[in-house]
Short mmCIF file of C-alpha atoms and ligand atoms in Angstrom, two decimals:
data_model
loop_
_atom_site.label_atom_id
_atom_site.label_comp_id
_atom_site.label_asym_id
_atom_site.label_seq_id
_atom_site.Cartn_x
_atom_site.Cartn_y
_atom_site.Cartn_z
CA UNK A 18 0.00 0.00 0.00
CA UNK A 19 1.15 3.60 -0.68
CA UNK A 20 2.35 5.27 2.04
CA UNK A 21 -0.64 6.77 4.20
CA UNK A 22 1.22 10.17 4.87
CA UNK A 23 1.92 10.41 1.07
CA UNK A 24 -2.15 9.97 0.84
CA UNK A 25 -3.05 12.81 3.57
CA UNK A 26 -4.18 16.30 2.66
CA UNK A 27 -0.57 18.10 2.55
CA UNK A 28 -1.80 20.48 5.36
CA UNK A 29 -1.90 17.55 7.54
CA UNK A 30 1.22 15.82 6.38
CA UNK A 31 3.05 18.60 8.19
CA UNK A 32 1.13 18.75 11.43
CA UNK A 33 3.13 17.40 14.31
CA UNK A 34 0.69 15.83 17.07
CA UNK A 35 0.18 17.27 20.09
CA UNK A 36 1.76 15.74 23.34
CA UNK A 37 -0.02 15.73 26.34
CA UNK A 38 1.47 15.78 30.09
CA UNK A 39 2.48 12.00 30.52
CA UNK A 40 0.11 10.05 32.33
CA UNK A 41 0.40 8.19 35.64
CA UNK A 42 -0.07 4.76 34.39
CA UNK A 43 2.36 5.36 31.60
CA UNK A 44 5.15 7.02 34.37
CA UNK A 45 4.65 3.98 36.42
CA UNK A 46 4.52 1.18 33.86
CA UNK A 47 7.75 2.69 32.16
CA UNK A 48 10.26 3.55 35.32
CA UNK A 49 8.53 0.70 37.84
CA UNK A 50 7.62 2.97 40.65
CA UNK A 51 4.58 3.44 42.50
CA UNK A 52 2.78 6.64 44.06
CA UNK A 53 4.03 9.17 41.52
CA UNK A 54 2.67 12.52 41.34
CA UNK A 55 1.19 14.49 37.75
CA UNK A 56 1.49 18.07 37.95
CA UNK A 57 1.80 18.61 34.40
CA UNK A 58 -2.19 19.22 33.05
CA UNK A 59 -3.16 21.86 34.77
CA UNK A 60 -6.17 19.86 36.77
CA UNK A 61 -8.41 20.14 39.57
CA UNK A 62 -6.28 18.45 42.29
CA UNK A 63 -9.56 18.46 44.30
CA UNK A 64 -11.08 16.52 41.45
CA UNK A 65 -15.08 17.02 40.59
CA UNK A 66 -16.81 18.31 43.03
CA UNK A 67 -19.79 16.68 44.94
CA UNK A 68 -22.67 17.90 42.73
CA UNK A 69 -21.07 16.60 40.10
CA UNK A 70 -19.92 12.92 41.26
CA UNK A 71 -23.75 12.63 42.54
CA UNK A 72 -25.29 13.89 38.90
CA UNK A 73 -23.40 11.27 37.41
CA UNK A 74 -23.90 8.17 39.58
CA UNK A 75 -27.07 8.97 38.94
CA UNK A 76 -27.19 8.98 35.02
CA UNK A 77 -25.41 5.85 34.86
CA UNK A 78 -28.74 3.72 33.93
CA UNK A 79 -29.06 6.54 31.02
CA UNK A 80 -25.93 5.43 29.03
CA UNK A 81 -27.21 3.09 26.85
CA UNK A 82 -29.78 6.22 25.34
CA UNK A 83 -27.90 8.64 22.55
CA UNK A 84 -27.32 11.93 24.77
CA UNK A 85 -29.95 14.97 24.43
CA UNK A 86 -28.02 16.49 21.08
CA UNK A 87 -29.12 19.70 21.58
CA UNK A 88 -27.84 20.06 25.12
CA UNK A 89 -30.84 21.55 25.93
CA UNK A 90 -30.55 21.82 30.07
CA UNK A 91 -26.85 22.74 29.79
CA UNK A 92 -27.41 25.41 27.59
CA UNK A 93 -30.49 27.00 29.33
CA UNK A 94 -28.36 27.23 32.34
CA UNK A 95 -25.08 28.58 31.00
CA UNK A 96 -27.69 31.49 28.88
CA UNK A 97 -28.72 32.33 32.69
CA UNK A 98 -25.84 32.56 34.07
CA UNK A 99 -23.72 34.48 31.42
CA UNK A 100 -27.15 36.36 30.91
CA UNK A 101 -27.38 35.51 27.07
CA UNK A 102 -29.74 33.65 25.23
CA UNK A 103 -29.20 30.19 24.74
CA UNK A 104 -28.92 30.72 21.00
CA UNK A 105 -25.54 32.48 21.87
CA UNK A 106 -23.99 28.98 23.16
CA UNK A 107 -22.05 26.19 21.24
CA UNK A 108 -21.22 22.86 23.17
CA UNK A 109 -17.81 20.98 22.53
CA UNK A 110 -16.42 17.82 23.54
CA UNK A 111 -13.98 20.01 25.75
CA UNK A 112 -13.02 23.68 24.75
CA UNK A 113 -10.63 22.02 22.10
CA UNK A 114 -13.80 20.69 20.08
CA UNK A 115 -14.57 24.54 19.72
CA UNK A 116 -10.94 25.24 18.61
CA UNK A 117 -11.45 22.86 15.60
CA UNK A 118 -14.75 23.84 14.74
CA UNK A 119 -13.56 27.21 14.47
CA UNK A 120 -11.37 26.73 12.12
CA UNK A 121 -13.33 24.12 10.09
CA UNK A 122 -15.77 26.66 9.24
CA UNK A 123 -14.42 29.58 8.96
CA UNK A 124 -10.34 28.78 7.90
CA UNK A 125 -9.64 27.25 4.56
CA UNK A 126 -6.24 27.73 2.14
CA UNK A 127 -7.25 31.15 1.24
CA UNK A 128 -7.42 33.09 4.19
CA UNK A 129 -5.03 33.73 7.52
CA UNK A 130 -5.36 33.27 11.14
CA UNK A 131 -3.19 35.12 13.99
CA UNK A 132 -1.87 34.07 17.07
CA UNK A 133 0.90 34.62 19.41
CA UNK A 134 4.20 33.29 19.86
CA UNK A 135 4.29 31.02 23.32
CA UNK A 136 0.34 30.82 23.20
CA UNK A 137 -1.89 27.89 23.63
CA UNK A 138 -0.30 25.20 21.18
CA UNK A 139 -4.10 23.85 20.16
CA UNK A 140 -4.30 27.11 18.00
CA UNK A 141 -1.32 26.56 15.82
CA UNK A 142 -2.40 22.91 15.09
CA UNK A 143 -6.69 24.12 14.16
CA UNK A 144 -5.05 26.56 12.13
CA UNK A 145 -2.70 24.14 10.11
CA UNK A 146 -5.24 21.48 9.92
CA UNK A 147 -7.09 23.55 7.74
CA UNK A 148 -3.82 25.07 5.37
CA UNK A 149 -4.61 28.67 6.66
CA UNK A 150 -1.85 30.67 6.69
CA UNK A 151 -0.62 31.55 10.26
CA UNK A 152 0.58 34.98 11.11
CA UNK A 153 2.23 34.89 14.63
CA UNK A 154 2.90 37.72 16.65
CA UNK A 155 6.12 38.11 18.74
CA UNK A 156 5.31 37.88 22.01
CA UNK A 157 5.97 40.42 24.78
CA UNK A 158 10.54 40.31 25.72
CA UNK A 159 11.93 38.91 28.77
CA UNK A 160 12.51 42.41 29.85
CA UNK A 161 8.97 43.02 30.30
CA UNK A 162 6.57 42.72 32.92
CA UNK A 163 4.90 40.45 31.78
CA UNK A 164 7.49 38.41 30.02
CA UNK A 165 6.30 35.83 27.28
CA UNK A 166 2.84 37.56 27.11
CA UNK A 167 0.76 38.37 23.88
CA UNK A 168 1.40 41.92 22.45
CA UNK A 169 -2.05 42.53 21.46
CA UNK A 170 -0.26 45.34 19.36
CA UNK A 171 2.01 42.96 17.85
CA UNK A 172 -0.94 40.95 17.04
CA UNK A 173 -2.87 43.53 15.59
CA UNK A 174 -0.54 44.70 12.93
CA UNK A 175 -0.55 41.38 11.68
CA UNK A 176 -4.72 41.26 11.00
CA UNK A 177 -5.37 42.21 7.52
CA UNK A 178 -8.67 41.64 5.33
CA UNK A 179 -7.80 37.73 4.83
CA UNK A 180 -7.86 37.42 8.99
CA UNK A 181 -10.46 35.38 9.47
CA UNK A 182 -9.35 34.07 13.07
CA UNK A 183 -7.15 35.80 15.79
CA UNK A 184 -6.90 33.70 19.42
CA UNK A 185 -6.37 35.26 22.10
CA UNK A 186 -6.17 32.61 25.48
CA UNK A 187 -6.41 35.27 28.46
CA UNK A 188 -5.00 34.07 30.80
CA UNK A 189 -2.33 31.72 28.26
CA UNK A 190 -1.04 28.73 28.60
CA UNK A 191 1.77 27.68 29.32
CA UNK A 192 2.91 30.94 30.05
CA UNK A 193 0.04 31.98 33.01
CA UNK A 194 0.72 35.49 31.61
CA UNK A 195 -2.56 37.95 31.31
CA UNK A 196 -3.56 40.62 29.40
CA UNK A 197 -4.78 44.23 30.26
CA UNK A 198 -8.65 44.23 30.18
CA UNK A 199 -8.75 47.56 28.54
CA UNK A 200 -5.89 47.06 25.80
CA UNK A 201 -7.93 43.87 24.97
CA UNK A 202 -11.37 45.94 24.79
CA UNK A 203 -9.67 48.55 22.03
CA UNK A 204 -7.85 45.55 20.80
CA UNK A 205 -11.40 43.78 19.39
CA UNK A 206 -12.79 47.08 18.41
CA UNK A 207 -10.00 47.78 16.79
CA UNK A 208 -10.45 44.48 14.06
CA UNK A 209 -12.24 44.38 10.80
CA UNK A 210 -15.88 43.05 10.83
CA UNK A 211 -14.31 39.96 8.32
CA UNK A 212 -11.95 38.79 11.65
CA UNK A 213 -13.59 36.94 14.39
CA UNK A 214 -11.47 37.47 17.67
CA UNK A 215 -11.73 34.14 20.28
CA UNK A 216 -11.06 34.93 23.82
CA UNK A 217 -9.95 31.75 25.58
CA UNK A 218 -10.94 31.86 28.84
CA UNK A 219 -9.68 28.36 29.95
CA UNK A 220 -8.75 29.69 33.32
CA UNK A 221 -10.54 32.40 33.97
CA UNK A 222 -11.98 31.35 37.59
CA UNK A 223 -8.35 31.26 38.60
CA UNK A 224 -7.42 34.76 37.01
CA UNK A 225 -10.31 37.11 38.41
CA UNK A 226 -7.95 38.63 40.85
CA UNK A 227 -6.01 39.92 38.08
CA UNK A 228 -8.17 40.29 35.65
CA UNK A 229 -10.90 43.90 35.48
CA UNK A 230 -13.26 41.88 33.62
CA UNK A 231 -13.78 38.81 31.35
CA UNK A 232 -14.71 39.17 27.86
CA UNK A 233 -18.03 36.94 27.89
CA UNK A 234 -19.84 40.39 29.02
CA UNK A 235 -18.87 41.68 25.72
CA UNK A 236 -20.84 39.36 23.05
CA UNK A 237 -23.30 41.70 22.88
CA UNK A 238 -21.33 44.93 22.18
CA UNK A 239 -19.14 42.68 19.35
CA UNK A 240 -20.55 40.82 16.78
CA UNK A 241 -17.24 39.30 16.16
CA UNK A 242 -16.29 37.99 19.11
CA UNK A 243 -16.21 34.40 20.52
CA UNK A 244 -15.53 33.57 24.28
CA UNK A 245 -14.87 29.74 25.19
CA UNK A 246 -14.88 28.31 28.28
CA UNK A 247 -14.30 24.84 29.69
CA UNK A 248 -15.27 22.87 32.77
CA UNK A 249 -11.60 21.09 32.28
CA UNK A 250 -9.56 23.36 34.93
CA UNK A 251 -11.36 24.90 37.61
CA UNK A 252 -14.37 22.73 37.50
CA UNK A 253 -12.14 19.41 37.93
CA UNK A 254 -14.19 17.53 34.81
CA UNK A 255 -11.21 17.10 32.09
CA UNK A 256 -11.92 13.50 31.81
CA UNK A 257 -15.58 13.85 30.81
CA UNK A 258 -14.45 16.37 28.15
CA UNK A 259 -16.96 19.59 27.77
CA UNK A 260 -16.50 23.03 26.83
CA UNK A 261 -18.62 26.15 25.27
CA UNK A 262 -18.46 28.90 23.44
CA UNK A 263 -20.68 31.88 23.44
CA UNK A 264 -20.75 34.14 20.38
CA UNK A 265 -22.96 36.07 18.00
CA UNK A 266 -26.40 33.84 17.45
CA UNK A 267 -25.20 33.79 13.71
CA UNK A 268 -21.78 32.61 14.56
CA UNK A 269 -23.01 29.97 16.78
CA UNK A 270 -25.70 28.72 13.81
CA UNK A 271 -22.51 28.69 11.67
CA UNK A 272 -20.85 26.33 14.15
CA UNK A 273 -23.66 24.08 14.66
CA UNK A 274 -23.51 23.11 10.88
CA UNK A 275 -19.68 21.04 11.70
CA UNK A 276 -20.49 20.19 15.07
CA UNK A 277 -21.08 16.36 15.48
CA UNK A 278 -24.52 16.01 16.60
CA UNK A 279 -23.68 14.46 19.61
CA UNK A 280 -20.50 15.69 20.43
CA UNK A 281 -20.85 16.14 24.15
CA UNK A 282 -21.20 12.77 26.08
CA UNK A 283 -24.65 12.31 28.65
CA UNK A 284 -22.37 12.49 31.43
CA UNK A 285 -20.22 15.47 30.80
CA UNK A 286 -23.69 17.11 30.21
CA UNK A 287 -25.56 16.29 33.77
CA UNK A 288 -22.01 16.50 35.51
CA UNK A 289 -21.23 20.23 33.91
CA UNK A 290 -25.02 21.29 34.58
CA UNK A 291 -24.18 20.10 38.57
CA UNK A 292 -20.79 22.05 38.59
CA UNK A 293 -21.66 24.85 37.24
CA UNK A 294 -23.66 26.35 40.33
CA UNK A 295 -21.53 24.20 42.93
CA UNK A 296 -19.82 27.31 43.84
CA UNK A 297 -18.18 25.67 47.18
CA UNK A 298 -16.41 23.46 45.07
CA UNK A 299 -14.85 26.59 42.99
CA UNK A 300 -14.55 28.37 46.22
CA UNK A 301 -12.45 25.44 47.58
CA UNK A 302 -10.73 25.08 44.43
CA UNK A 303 -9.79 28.82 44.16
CA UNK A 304 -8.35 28.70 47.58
CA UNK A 305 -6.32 25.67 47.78
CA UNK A 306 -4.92 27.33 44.51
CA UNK A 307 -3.83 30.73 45.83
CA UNK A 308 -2.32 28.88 49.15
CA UNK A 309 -0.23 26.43 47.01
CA UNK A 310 0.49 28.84 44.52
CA UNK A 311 2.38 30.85 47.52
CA UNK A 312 3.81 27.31 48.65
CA UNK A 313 5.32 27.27 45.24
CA UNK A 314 6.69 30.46 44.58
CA UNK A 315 8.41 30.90 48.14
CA UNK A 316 9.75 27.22 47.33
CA UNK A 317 11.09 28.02 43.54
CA UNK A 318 12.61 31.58 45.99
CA UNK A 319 15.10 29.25 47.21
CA UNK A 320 16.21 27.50 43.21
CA UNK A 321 18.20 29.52 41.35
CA UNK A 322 14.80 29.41 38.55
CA UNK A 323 13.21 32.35 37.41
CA UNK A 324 9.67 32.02 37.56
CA UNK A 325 6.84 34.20 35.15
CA UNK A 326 4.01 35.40 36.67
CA UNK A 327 1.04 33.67 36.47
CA UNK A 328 -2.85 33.86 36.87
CA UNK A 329 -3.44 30.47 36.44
CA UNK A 330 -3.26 26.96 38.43
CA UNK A 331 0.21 26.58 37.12
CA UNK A 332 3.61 28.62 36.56
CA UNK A 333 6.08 28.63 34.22
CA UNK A 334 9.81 28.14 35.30
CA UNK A 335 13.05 28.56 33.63
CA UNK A 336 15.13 25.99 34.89
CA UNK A 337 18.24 27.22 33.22
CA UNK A 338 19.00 24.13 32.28
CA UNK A 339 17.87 21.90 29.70
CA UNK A 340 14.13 20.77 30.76
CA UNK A 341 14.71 17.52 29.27
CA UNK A 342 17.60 16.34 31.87
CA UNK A 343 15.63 18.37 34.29
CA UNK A 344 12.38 16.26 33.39
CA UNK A 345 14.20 13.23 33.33
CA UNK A 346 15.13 13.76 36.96
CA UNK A 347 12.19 14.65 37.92
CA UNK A 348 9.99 11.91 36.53
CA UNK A 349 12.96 9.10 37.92
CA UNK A 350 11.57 10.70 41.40
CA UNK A 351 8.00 9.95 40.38
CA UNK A 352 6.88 13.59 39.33
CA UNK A 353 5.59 14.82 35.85
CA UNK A 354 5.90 18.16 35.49
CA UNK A 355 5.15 19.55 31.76
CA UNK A 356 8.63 20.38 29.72
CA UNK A 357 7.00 23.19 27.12
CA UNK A 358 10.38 22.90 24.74
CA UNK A 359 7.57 22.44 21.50
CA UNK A 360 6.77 25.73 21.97
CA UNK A 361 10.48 27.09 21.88
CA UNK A 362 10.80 27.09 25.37
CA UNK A 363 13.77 24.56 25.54
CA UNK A 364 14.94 25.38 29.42
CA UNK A 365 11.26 26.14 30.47
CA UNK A 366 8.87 23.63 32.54
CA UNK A 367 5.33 24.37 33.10
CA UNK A 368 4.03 22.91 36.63
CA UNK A 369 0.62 22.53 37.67
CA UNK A 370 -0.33 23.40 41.21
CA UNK A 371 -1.45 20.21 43.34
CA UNK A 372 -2.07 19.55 47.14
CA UNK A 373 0.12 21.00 49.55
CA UNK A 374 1.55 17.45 49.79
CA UNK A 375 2.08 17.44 45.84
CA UNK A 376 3.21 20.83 45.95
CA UNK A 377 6.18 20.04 48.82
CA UNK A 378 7.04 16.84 46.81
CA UNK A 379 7.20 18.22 43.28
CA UNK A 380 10.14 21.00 44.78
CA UNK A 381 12.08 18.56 46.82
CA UNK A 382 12.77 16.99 43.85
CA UNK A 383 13.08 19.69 41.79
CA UNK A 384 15.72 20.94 44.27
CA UNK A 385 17.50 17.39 43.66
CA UNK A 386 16.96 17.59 40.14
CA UNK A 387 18.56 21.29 40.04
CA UNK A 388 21.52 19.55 41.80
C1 PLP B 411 -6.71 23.25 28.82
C2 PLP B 411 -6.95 24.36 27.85
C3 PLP B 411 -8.02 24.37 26.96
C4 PLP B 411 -8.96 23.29 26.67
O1 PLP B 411 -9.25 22.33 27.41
P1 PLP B 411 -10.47 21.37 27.11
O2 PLP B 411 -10.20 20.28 28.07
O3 PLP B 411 -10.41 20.94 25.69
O4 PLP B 411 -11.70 22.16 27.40
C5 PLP B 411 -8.22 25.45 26.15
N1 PLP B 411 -7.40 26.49 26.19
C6 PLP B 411 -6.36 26.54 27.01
C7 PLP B 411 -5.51 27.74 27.01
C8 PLP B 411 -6.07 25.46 27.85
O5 PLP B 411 -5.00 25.49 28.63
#
C-alpha cells in the first residue's frame, strides 16, 4: 500500500501531534515505581466536586440512550448565568472541540489566522489542519513585565482583510501570563468586521484577581467575538471532556452546521449542569490554589529558577538548564511536570499546582533535580 502520509491532505502531512502531560499509568509502567505525582495538566487536584460525582452516579442507567443532542438543560443554564440567550452557546467535547470547529468553518487555504508566539499550542495545530496561513505575533521580551505575554499590538498589525481568526487565550497557557482588560477591549474594536477574535478563557476562575473583567460580558457589544470556556480546569471535569463557546447567534448557527450532533457525552452534560452552580467546590478550588500557589513560589525563591508570573493553576519556570535532563530527573523521582520545549521554550517547565503534599514533593525533587 502507498504510504498513508503520502495519501493525507498536505496540510496535515506537516502537522506534528500534540503531546499531552504523561500520564500516571504510563510514568509507572515505564520507570517501575509506584505513588508518583502528575502536575503537568493543569487539573483540579480536588477533582469534581460533589454535585457533580452525585449527577453522574445517577445517570449511569441513562448510558445506553444517545445523549440529548441539543444540550438543551446545559445550555439553558449557561444562557442564565452568562445572561445571554441560549442561541448564543455552542457545546464541545472540551473547549478544544470549539478550537477545531472554528477553524473548520471559517479557515480554509485562502485566508489567515493570527496568534501569538508562546500561546496555547491547540491554535497553531486548528489553524494548520485547515492550510490557513498563520501569522504569529512576537510575544511580549523577557525584559517586560509580563514576560512571554501576547502583544495585542504585535498581534494587531498582523490582521489584515484575509484574517479570518485571531486567538487570544487570556490568561495563556503555558505561560500563566494575562492581558490588560482595557488594551484587549480597544484591541477587538480595533479588528475588521471579516476577523472573528476568540477569547480563551480556559482559566478564567483562577485569574479574576487579576483580571478587570472577562470578555463573555462583551458578546453583545461585538458581533465578532467568541468567548470559550471549559469545565476542564477549575471545575475538575477534564476526563468527561466539555466546553462552550458563546458568540454572536449567527456565529453559533454557523458552528452548529460542523459540530457532530452528539458531540458532548450524557455524562459530561448532567455533571457540567451540577458544577456549574456548585460554587463551594470553585470556592475550595480557588483557595487551595492561591495557598499552594504561595507554597510554590516561596519554594522556587530558594532554586536559582526564574519564575513568570502567572494567573493560572500553574507557573512557568526557567530551569536554566535543559528541561529535558531536568524532566528526566524529575519523573525518575515519580513527578511529571510539563517540559514546554515544543513551543520554543527549551529550558522552560510548566508545573501545575497540586495539594500542599504534591506541591512540597514536586520542589524537593526539583531541588534534587537542580543539583
Ligand atoms: C486546557 C486548555 C483548553 C482546553 O481544554 P479542554 O479540556 O479541551 O476544554 C483550552 N485552552 C487553554 C488555554 C487550555 O489550557
Amino acid at each position: 500500500m502507498t504510504n498513508a502520509l503520502d495519501l493525507a491532505a498536505p496540510s496535515v502531512r506537516k502537522l506534528a501531534p500534540y503531546v499531552p502531560g504523561k500520564p500516571l499509568s504510563e510514568l509507572e509502567r515505564e520507570y517501575g515505581i509506584r505513588d508518583s505525582i502528575k502536575l503537568a495538566s493543569n487539573e483540579n487536584p480536588l477533582g469534581p466536586g460533589t454535585k457533580a460525582r452525585a449527577a453522574i452516579a445517577k445517570s449511569i442507567d441513562e448510558l445506553g440512550l444517545y445523549p440529548d443532542g441539543s444540550g438543551f438543560e446545559l445550555k439553558q443554564a449557561l444562557a442564565k448565568h452568562h445572561a445571554v440567550s441560549a442561541e448564543r452557546i455552542t457545546l464541545g467535547n472540551g473547549s478544544n472541540d470549539l478550537l477545531v470547529l472554528l477553524a473548520e468553518a471559517f479557515l480554509t487555504t485562502e485566508v489567515e489566522a493570527v496568534y501569538s508566539q508562546y500561546c496555547f499550542a491547540i491554535y497553531p495545530i486548528v489553524v494548520q489542519a485547515t492550510g490557513a496561513t498563520a501569522r504569529i505575533a512576537t510575544a511580549f521580551p523577557e525584559s517586560h513585565a509580563m514576560a512571554l505575554g501576547h502583544d495585542l499590538d504585535a498581534m494587531g498589525k498582523l490582521v489584515n482583510d484575509k484574517t479570518r481568526l485571531v486567538f487570544v487565550a487570556n490568561p495563556n497557557n503555558p505561560t500563566g501570563t494575562w492581558v490588560d482588560t482595557n488594551a484587549l477591549k480597544h484591541f477587538i474594536s480595533s479588528l475588521p468586521s471579516t476577523t472573528l477574535v476568540v477569547v480563551d478563557e480556559a482559566y478564567i476562575q483562577y485569574a479574576l484577581n487579576d483580571l478587570a473583567m472577562d470578555a463573555s460580558k462583551w458578546i453583545d457589544e461585538f458581533p465578532n467575538l467568541v468567548v470559550t470556556r471549559t469545565f476542564s480546569k477549575a471545575y475538575g471535569l477534564a476526563g468527561l471532556r466539555v466546553g462552550y463557546a458563546l458568540s454572536s447567534v449567527e456565529v453559533a448557527s454557523v458552528l452548529n452546521r460542523v459540530r457532530q450532533p452528539f458531540n458532548v457525552n450524557s455524562l459530561a452534560l448532567v455533571a457540567a449542569l451540577a458544577a456549574l452552580d456548585d460554587h463551594e467546590h470553585l470556592r475550595r478550588t480557588a483557595e487551595l490554589n492561591a495557598k499552594g500557589m504561595r507554597q510554590v513560589l516561596e519554594g522556587l525563591k530558594a532554586l536559582n529558577v526564574c519564575v513568570y508570573p502567572s494567573a493560572c493553576n500553574f507557573v512557568l519556570v526557567d530551569c536554566k538548564h535543559p528541561a529535558a535532563e531536568v524532566n528526566e530527573a524529575l519523573l525518575r523521582q515519580g513527578v511529571i511536570v510539563r517540559p514546554v520545549s515544543g513551543y520554543e521554550l527549551p529550558t522552560h517547565v510548566r508545573i501545575t499546582i497540586g495539594t500542599e503534599q504534591e506541591n512540597a514533593r514536586m520542589l524537593m525533587a526539583l531541588r534534587l533535580a537542580l543539583e
